[in-house]
mmCIF file of C-alpha atoms and ligand atoms in Angstrom:
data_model
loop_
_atom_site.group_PDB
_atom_site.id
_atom_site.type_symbol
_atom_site.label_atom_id
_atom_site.label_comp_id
_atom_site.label_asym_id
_atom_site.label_seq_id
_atom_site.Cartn_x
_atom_site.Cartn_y
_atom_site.Cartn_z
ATOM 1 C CA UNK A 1 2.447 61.176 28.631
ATOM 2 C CA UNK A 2 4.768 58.524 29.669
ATOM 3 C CA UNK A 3 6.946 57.132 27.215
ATOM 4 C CA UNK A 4 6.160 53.502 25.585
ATOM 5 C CA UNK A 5 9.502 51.493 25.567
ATOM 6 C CA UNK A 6 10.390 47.484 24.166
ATOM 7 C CA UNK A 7 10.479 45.318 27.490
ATOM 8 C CA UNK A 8 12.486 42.007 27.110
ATOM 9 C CA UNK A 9 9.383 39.856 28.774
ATOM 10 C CA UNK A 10 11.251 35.912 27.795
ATOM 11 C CA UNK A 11 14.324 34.962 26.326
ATOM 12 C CA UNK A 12 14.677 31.419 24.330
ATOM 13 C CA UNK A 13 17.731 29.491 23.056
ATOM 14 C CA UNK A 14 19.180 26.590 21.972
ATOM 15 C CA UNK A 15 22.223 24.739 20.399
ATOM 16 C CA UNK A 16 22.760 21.841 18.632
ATOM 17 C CA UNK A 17 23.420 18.278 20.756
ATOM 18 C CA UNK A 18 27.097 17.832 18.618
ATOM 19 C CA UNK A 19 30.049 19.123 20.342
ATOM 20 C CA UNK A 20 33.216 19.746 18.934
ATOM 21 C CA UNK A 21 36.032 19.807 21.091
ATOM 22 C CA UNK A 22 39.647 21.278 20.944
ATOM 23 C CA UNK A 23 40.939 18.047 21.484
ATOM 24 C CA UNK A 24 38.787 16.866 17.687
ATOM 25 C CA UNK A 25 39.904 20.158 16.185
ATOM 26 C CA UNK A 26 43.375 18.469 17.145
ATOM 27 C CA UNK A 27 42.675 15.596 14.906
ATOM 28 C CA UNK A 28 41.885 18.015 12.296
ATOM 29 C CA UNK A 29 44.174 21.186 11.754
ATOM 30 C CA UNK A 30 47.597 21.712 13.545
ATOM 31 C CA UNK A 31 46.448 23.049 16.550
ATOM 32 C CA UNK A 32 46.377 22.453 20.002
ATOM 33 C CA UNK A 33 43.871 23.047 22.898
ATOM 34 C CA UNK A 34 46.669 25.094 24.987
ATOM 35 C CA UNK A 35 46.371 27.453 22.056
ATOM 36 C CA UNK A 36 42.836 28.108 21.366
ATOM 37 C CA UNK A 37 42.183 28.262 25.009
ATOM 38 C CA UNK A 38 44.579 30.686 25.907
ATOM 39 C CA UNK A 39 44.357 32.931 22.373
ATOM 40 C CA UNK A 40 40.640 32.965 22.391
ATOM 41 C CA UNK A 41 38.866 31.236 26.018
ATOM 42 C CA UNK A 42 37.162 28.551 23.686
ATOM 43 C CA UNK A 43 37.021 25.127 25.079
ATOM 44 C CA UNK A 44 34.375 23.803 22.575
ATOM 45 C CA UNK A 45 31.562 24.706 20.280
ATOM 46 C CA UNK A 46 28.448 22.614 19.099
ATOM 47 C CA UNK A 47 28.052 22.051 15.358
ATOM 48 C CA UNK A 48 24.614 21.538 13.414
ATOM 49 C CA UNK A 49 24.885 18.324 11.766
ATOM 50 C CA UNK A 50 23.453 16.846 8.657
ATOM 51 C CA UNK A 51 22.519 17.274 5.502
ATOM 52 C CA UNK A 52 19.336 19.919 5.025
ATOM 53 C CA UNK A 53 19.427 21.332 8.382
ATOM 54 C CA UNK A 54 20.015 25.169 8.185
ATOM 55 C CA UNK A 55 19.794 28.152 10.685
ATOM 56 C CA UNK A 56 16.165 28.235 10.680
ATOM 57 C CA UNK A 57 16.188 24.940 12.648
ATOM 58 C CA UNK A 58 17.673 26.399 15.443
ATOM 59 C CA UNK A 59 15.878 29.810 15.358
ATOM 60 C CA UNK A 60 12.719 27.487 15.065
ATOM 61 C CA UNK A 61 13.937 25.591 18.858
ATOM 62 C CA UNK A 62 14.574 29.127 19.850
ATOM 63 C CA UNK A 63 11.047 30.816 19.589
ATOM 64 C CA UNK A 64 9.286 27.675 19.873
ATOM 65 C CA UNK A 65 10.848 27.494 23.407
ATOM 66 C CA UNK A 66 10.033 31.201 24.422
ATOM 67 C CA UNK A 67 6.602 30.882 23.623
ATOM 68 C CA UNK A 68 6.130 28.110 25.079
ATOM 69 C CA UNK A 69 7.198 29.526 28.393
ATOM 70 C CA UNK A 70 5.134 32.343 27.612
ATOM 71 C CA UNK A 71 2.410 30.086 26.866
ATOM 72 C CA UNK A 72 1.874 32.491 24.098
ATOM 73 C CA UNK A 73 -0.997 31.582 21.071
ATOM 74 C CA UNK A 74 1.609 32.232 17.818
ATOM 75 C CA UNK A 75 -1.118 34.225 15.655
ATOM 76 C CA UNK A 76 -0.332 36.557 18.830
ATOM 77 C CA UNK A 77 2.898 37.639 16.897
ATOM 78 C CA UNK A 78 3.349 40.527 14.869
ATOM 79 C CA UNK A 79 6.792 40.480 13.948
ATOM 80 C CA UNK A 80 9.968 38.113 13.405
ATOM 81 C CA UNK A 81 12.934 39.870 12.788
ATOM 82 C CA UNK A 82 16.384 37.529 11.948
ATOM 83 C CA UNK A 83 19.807 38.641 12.664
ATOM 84 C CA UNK A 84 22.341 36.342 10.658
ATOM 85 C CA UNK A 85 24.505 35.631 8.162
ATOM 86 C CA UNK A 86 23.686 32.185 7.568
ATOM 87 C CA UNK A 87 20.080 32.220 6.255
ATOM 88 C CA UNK A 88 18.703 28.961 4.887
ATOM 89 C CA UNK A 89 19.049 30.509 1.323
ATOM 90 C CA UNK A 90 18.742 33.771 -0.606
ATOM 91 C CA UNK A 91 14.904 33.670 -0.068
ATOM 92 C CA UNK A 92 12.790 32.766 1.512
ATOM 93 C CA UNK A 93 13.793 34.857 4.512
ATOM 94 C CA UNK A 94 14.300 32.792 7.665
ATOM 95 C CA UNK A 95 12.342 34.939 9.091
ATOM 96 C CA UNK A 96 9.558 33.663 6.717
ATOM 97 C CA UNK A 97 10.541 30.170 7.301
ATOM 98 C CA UNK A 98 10.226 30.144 10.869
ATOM 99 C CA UNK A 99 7.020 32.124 11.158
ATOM 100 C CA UNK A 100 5.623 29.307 9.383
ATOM 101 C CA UNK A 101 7.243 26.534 11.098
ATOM 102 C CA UNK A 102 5.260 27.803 14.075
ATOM 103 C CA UNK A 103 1.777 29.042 12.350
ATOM 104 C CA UNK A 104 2.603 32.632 13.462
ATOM 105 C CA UNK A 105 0.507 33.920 10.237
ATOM 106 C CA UNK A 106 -0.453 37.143 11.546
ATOM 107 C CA UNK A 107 3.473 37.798 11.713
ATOM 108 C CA UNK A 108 5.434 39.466 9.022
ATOM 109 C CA UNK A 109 9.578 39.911 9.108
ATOM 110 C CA UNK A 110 12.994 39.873 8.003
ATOM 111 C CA UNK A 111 16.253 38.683 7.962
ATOM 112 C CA UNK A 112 18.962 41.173 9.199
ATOM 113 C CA UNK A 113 22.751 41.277 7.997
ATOM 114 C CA UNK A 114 25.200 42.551 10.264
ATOM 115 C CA UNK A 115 27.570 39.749 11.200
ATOM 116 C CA UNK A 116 28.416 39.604 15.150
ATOM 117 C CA UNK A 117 25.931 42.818 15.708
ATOM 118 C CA UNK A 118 23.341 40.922 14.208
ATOM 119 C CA UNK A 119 21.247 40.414 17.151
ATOM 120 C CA UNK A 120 21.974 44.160 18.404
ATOM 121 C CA UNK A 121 20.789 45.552 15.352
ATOM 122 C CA UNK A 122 17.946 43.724 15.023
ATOM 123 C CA UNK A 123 16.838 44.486 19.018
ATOM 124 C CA UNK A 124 17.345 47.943 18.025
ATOM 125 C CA UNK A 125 14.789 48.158 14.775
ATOM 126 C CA UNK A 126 12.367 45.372 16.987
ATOM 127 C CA UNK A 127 12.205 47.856 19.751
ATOM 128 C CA UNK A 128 11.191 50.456 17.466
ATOM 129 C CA UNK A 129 8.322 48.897 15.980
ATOM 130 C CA UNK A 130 6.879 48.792 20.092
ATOM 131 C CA UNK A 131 7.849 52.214 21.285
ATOM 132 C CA UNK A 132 5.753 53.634 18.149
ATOM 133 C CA UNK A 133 3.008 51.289 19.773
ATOM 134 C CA UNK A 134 2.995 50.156 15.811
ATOM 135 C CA UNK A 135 2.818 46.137 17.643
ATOM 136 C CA UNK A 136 2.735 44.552 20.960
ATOM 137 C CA UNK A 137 4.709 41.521 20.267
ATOM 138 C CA UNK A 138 7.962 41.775 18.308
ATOM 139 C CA UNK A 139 10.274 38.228 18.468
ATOM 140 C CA UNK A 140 14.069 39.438 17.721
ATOM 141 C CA UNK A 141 16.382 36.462 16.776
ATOM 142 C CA UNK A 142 19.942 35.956 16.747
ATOM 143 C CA UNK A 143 21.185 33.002 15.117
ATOM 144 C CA UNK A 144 24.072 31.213 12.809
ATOM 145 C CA UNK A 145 24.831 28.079 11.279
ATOM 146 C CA UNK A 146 28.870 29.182 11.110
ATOM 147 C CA UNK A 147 29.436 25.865 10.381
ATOM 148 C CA UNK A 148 28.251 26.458 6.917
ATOM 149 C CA UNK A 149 30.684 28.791 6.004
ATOM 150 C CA UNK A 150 33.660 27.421 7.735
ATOM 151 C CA UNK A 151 36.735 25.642 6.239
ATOM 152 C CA UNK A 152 37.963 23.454 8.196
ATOM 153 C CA UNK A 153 41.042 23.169 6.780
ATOM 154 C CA UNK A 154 41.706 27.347 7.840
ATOM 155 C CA UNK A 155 43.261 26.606 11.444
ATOM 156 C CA UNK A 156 43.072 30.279 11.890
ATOM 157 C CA UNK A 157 38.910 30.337 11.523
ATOM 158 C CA UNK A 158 37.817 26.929 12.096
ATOM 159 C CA UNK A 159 38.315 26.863 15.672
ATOM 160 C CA UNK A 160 36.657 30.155 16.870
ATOM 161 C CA UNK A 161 33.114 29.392 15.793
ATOM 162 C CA UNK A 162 30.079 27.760 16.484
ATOM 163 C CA UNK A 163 26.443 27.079 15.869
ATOM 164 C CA UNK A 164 23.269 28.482 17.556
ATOM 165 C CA UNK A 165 20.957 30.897 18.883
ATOM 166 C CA UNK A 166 18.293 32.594 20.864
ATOM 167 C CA UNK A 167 15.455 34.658 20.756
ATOM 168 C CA UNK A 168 13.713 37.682 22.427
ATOM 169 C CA UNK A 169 10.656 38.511 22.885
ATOM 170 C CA UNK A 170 9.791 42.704 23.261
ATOM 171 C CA UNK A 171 6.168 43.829 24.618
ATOM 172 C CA UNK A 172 5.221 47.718 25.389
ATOM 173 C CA UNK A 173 6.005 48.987 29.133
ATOM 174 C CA UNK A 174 5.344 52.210 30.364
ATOM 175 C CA UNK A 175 7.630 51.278 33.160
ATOM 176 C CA UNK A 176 10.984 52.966 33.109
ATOM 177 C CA UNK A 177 12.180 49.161 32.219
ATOM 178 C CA UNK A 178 13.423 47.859 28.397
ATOM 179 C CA UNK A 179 15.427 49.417 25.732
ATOM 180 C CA UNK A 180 16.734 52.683 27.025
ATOM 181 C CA UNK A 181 19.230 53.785 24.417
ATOM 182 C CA UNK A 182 21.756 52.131 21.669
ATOM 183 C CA UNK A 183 24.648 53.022 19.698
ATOM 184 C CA UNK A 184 25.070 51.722 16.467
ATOM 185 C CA UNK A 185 27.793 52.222 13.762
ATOM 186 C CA UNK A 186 29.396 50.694 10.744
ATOM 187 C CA UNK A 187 32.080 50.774 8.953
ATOM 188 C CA UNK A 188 32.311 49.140 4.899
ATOM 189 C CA UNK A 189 36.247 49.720 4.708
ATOM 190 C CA UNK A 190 36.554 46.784 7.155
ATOM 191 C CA UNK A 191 35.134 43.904 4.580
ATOM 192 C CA UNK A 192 38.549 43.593 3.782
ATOM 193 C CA UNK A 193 39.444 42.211 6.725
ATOM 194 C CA UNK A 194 36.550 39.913 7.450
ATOM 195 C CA UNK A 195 34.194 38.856 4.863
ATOM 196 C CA UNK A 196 32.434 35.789 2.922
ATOM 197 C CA UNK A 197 32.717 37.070 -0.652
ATOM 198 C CA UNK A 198 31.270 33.877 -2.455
ATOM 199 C CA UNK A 199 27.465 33.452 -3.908
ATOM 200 C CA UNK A 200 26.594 37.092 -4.213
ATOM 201 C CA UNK A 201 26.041 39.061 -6.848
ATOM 202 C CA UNK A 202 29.465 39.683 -7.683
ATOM 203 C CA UNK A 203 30.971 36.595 -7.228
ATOM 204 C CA UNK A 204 27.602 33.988 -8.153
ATOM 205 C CA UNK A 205 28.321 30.535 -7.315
ATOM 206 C CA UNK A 206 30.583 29.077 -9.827
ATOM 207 C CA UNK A 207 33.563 25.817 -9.921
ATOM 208 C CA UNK A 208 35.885 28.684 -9.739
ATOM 209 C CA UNK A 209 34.156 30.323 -6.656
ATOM 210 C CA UNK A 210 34.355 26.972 -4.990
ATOM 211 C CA UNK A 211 38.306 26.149 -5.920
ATOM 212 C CA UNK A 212 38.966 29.596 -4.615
ATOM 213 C CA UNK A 213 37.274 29.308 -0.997
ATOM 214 C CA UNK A 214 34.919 31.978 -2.037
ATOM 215 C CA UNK A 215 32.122 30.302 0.219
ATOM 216 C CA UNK A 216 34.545 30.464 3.549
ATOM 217 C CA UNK A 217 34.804 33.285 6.171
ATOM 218 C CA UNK A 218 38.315 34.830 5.534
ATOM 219 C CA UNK A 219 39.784 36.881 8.218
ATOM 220 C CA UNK A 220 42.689 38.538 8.995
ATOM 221 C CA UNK A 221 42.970 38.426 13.151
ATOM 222 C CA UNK A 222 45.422 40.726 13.943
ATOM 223 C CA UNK A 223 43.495 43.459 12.312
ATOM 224 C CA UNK A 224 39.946 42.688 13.277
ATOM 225 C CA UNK A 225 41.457 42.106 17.224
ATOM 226 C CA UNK A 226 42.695 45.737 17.118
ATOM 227 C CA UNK A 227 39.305 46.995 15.958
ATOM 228 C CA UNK A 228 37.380 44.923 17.943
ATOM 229 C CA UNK A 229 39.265 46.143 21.228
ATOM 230 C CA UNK A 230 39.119 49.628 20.426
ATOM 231 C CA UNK A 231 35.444 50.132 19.357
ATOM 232 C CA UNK A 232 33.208 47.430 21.946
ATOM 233 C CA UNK A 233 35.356 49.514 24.863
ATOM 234 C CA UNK A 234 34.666 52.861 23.041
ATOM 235 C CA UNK A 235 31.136 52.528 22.170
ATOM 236 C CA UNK A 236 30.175 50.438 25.633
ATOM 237 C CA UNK A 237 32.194 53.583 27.340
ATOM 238 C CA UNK A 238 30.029 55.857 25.750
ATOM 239 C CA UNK A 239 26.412 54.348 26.026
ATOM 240 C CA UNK A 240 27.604 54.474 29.972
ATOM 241 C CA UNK A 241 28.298 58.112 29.483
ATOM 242 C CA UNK A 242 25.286 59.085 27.951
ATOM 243 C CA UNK A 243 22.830 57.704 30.208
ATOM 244 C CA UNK A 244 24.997 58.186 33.178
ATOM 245 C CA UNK A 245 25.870 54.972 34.091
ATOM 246 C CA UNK A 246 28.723 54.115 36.703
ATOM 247 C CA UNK A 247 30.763 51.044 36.761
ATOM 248 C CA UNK A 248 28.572 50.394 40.089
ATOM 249 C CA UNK A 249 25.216 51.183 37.902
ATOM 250 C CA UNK A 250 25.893 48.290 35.612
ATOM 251 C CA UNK A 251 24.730 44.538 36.924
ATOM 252 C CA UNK A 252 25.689 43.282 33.772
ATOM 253 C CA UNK A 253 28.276 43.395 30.869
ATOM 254 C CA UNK A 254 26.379 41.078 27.866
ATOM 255 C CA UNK A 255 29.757 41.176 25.335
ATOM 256 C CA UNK A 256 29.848 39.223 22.111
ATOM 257 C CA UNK A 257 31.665 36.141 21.913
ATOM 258 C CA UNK A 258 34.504 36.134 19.718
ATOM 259 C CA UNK A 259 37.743 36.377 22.447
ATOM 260 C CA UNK A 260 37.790 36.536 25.683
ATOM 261 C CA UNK A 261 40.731 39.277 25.434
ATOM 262 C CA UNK A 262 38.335 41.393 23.233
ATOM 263 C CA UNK A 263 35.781 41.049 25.749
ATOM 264 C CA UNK A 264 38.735 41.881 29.369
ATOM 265 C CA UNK A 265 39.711 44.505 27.569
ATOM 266 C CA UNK A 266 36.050 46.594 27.189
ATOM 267 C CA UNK A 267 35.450 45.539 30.614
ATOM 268 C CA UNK A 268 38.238 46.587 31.867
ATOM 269 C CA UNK A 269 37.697 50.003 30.296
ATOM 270 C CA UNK A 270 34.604 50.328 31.629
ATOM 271 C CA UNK A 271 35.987 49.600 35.204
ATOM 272 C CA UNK A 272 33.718 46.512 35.766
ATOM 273 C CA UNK A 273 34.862 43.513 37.669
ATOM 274 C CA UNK A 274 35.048 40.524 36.138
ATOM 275 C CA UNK A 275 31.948 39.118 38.218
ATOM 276 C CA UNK A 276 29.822 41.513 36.120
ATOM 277 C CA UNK A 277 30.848 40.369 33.126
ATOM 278 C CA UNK A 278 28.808 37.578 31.281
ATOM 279 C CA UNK A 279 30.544 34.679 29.353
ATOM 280 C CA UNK A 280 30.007 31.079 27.792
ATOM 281 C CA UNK A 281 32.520 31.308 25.186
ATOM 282 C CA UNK A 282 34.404 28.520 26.352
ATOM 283 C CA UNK A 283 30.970 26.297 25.647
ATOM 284 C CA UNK A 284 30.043 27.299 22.118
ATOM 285 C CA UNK A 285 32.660 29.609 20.602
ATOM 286 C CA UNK A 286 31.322 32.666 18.556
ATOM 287 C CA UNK A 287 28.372 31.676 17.488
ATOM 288 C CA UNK A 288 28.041 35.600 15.386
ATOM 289 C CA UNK A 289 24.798 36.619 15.927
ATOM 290 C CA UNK A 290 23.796 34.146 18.231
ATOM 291 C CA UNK A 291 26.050 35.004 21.210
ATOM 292 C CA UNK A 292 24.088 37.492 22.744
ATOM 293 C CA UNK A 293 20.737 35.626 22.934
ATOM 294 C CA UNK A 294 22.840 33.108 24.043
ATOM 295 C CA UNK A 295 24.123 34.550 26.890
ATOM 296 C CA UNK A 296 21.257 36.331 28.291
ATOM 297 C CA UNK A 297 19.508 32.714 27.858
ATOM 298 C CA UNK A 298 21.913 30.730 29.866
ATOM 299 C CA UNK A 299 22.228 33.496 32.642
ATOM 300 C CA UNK A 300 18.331 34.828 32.486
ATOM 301 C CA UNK A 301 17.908 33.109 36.107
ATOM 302 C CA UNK A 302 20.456 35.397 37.642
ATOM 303 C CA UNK A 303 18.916 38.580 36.248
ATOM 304 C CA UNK A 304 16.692 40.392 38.449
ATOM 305 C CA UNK A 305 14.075 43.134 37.359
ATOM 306 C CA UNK A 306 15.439 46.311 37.177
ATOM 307 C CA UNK A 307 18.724 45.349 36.527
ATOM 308 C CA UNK A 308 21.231 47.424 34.199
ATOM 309 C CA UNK A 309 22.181 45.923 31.024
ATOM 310 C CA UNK A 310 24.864 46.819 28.622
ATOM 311 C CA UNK A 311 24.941 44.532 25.402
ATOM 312 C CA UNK A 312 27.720 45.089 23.184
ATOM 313 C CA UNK A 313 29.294 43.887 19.632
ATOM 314 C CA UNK A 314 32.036 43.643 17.095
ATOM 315 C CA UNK A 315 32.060 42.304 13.832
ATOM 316 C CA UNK A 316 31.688 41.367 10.326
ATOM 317 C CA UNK A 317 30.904 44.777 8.021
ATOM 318 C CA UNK A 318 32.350 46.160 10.492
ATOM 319 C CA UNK A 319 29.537 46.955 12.581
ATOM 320 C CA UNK A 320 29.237 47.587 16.381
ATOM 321 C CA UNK A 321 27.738 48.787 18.828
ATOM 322 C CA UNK A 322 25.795 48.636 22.565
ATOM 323 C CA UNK A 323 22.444 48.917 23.963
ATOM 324 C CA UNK A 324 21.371 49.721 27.321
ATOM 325 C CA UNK A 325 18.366 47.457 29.095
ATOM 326 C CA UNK A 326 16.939 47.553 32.176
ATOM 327 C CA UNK A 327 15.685 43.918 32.677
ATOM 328 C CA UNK A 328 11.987 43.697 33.150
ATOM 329 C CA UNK A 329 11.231 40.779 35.459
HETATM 330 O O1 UT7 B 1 33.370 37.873 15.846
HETATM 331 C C1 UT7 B 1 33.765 38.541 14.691
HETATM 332 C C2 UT7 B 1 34.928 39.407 14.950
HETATM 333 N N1 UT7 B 1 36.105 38.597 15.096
HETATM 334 C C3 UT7 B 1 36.939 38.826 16.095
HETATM 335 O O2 UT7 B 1 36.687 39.657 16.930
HETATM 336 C C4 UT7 B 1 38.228 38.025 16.100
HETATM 337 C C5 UT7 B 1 39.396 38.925 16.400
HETATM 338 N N2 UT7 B 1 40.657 38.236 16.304
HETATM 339 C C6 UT7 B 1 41.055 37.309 17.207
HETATM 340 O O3 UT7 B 1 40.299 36.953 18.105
HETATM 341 C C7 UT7 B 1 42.444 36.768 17.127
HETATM 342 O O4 UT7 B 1 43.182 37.536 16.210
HETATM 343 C C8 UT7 B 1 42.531 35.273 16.713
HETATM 344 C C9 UT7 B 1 41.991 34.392 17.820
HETATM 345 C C10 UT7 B 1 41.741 35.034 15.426
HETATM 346 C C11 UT7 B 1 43.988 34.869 16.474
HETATM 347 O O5 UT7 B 1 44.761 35.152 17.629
HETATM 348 P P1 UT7 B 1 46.100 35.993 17.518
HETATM 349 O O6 UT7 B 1 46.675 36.040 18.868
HETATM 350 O O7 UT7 B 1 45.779 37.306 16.846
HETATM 351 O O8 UT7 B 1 46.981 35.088 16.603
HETATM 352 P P2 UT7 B 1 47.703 35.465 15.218
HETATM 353 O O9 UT7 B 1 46.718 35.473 14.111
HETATM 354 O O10 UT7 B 1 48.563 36.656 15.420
HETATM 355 O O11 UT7 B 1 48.656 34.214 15.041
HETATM 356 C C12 UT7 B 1 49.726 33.955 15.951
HETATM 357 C C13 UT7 B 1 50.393 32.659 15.543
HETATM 358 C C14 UT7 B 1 50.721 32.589 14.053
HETATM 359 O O12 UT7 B 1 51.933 31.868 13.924
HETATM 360 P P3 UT7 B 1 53.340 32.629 13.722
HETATM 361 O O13 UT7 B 1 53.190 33.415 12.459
HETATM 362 O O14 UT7 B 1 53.501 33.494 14.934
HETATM 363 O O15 UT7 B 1 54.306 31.511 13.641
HETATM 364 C C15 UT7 B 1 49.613 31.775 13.472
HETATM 365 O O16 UT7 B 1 49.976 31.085 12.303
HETATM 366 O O17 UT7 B 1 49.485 31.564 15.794
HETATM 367 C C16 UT7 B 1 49.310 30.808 14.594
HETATM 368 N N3 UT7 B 1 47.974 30.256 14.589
HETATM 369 C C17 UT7 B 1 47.656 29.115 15.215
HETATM 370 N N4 UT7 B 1 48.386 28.242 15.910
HETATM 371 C C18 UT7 B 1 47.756 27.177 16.435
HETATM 372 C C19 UT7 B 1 46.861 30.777 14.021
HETATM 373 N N5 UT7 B 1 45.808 29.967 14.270
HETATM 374 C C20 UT7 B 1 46.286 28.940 15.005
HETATM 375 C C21 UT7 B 1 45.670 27.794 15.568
HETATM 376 N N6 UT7 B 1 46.452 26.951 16.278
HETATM 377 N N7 UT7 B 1 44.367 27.538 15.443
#
């Protein structure tokens, strides 16, 4: 019997209409454009706007757009699953919000934590759900509202992220096309380096939570570059490896967003030329789990059916990790 695998059949994004330069982020902390474009590749992100407006609003653009394209009845849907770390609120899920937003009531879901590997994660349960032939339509998401969580008075965070999102949608194939294999690891010991501590359970919302910058993404660079570098090339490396992939195999290198010297370096180690390798970072910074439903959005014109994929993450947790696709149309 031939095996049922989770085919990529649309892709849908979007990002918010404000843009915020290095030139404002000038204005704002002492920086300078010279240095976030040559530390990071970053040019300028777009920034969600306004009061009441949370992450669901752009996962909502996102799916509305794919099935639109699709021209896809949303009581079709099974199953909306959210990678982020920006929901609206505690609960409802965004997931829940969005299914509703777009009368997808047959659809159940979740939101998924795992920082930048948000949207990897999340493919990899979604694709599950279709190879079991448990549902034919699974939406994955990938989406953050950073903005919410930034301080803007942190030079050292405020000017590597973003806002927005895309979305996937996975049907069953029999063709040798899809999800062929992912890697997927994590690592708790490296909160300490990159985290958002505020408004859980151990540190509930409180004036002293607020004084203290509880509710801001702290990181320490230095630390999270050297693990970034050394896992996405180690883990991309290997997902080659086990499926036998060359450098000339590979049509595309989908990395997350967070530095362009993260991403050179796990190209370089997986001896692809820069041509191969996918990036918008200069336009909208690291989004986190939105960068790479971003990317396959903006370049899902050049792809080509049959074409090898290799998606790959670092981040928050830590977690990482790569999948393997062959592109289906
Ligand atoms: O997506 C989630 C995972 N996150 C990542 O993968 C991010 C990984 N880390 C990085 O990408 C880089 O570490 C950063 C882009 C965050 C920082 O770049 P860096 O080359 O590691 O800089 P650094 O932190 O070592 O700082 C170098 C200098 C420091 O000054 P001194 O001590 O050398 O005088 C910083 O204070 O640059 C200073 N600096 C800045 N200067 C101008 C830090 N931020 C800024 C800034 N503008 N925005």
């Amino acid at each position: 019997m031939k095996k049922t695998r989770a085919a990529i059949t649309a892709v849908g994004g979007w990002v918010p209409e404000d843009v915020l330069s290095n030139t404002d982020l000038e204005k704002i902390v002492d920086t300078t454009d010279e240095w976030i474009l040559s530390r990071t590749g970053i040019k300028e992100r777009r920034i969600l706007k306004g009061k009441e407006r949370g992450v669901s609003e752009i996962c909502t653009h996102a799916v509305r757009q794919l099935l639109e394209k699709k021209n896809i009845d949303p009581m079709e849907i099974d199953m909306v699953i959210v990678g982020t770390v920006t929901p609206d609120y505690f609960f409802p899920s965004t997931s829940n919000l969005v299914c509703t937003n777009l009368g997808m009531k047959n659809a159940w879901g979740y939101d998924l934590t795992a920082a930048c590997s948000g949207f990897i994660y999340a493919l990899a349960t979604g694709s599950q759900f279709i190879e079991t032939g448990r549902y034919k339509k699974v939406i994955v998401v990938g989406a953050d509202k950073m903005s919410a969580i930034i301080d803007y008075e942190d030079r050292s965070t405020c000017v590597i992220f973003g806002d927005g999102g895309g979305a996937v949608l996975l049907e069953p194939t029999e063709e040798e096309h899809g999800v062929m294999d992912f890697v997927l690891h994590a690592d708790g010991a490296g909160g300490q380096y990159l985290n958002c501590r505020g408004g859980g359970s151990v540190y509930p919302a409180s004036y002293e939570t607020v004084d203290q910058k509880m509710h801001f993404v702290k990181q320490e660079g230095q630390a999270v570059f050297k693990h970034a570098v050394y896992n996405m090339a180690e883990v991309s490396v290997r997902i080659m490896e086990r499926n036998k992939l060359t450098a000339d195999d590979i049509n595309y290198l989908v990395p997350h967003q967070a530095n362009k010297r993260i991403v050179d370096a796990t190209a370089q180690r997986m001896g692809l030329p820069g041509e191969k390798v996918l990036m918008n970072i200069e336009r909208y910074g690291n989004t986190t789990a939105g960068t790479l439903p971003l990317l396959l959005w903006d370049f899902e014109k050049q792809f080509r059916k049959g074409d090898n994929l290799v998606l790959s993450a670092f981040g928050g947790g830590f977690t990482w990790g790569a999948v393997y696709i062959k592109w289906a149309y």
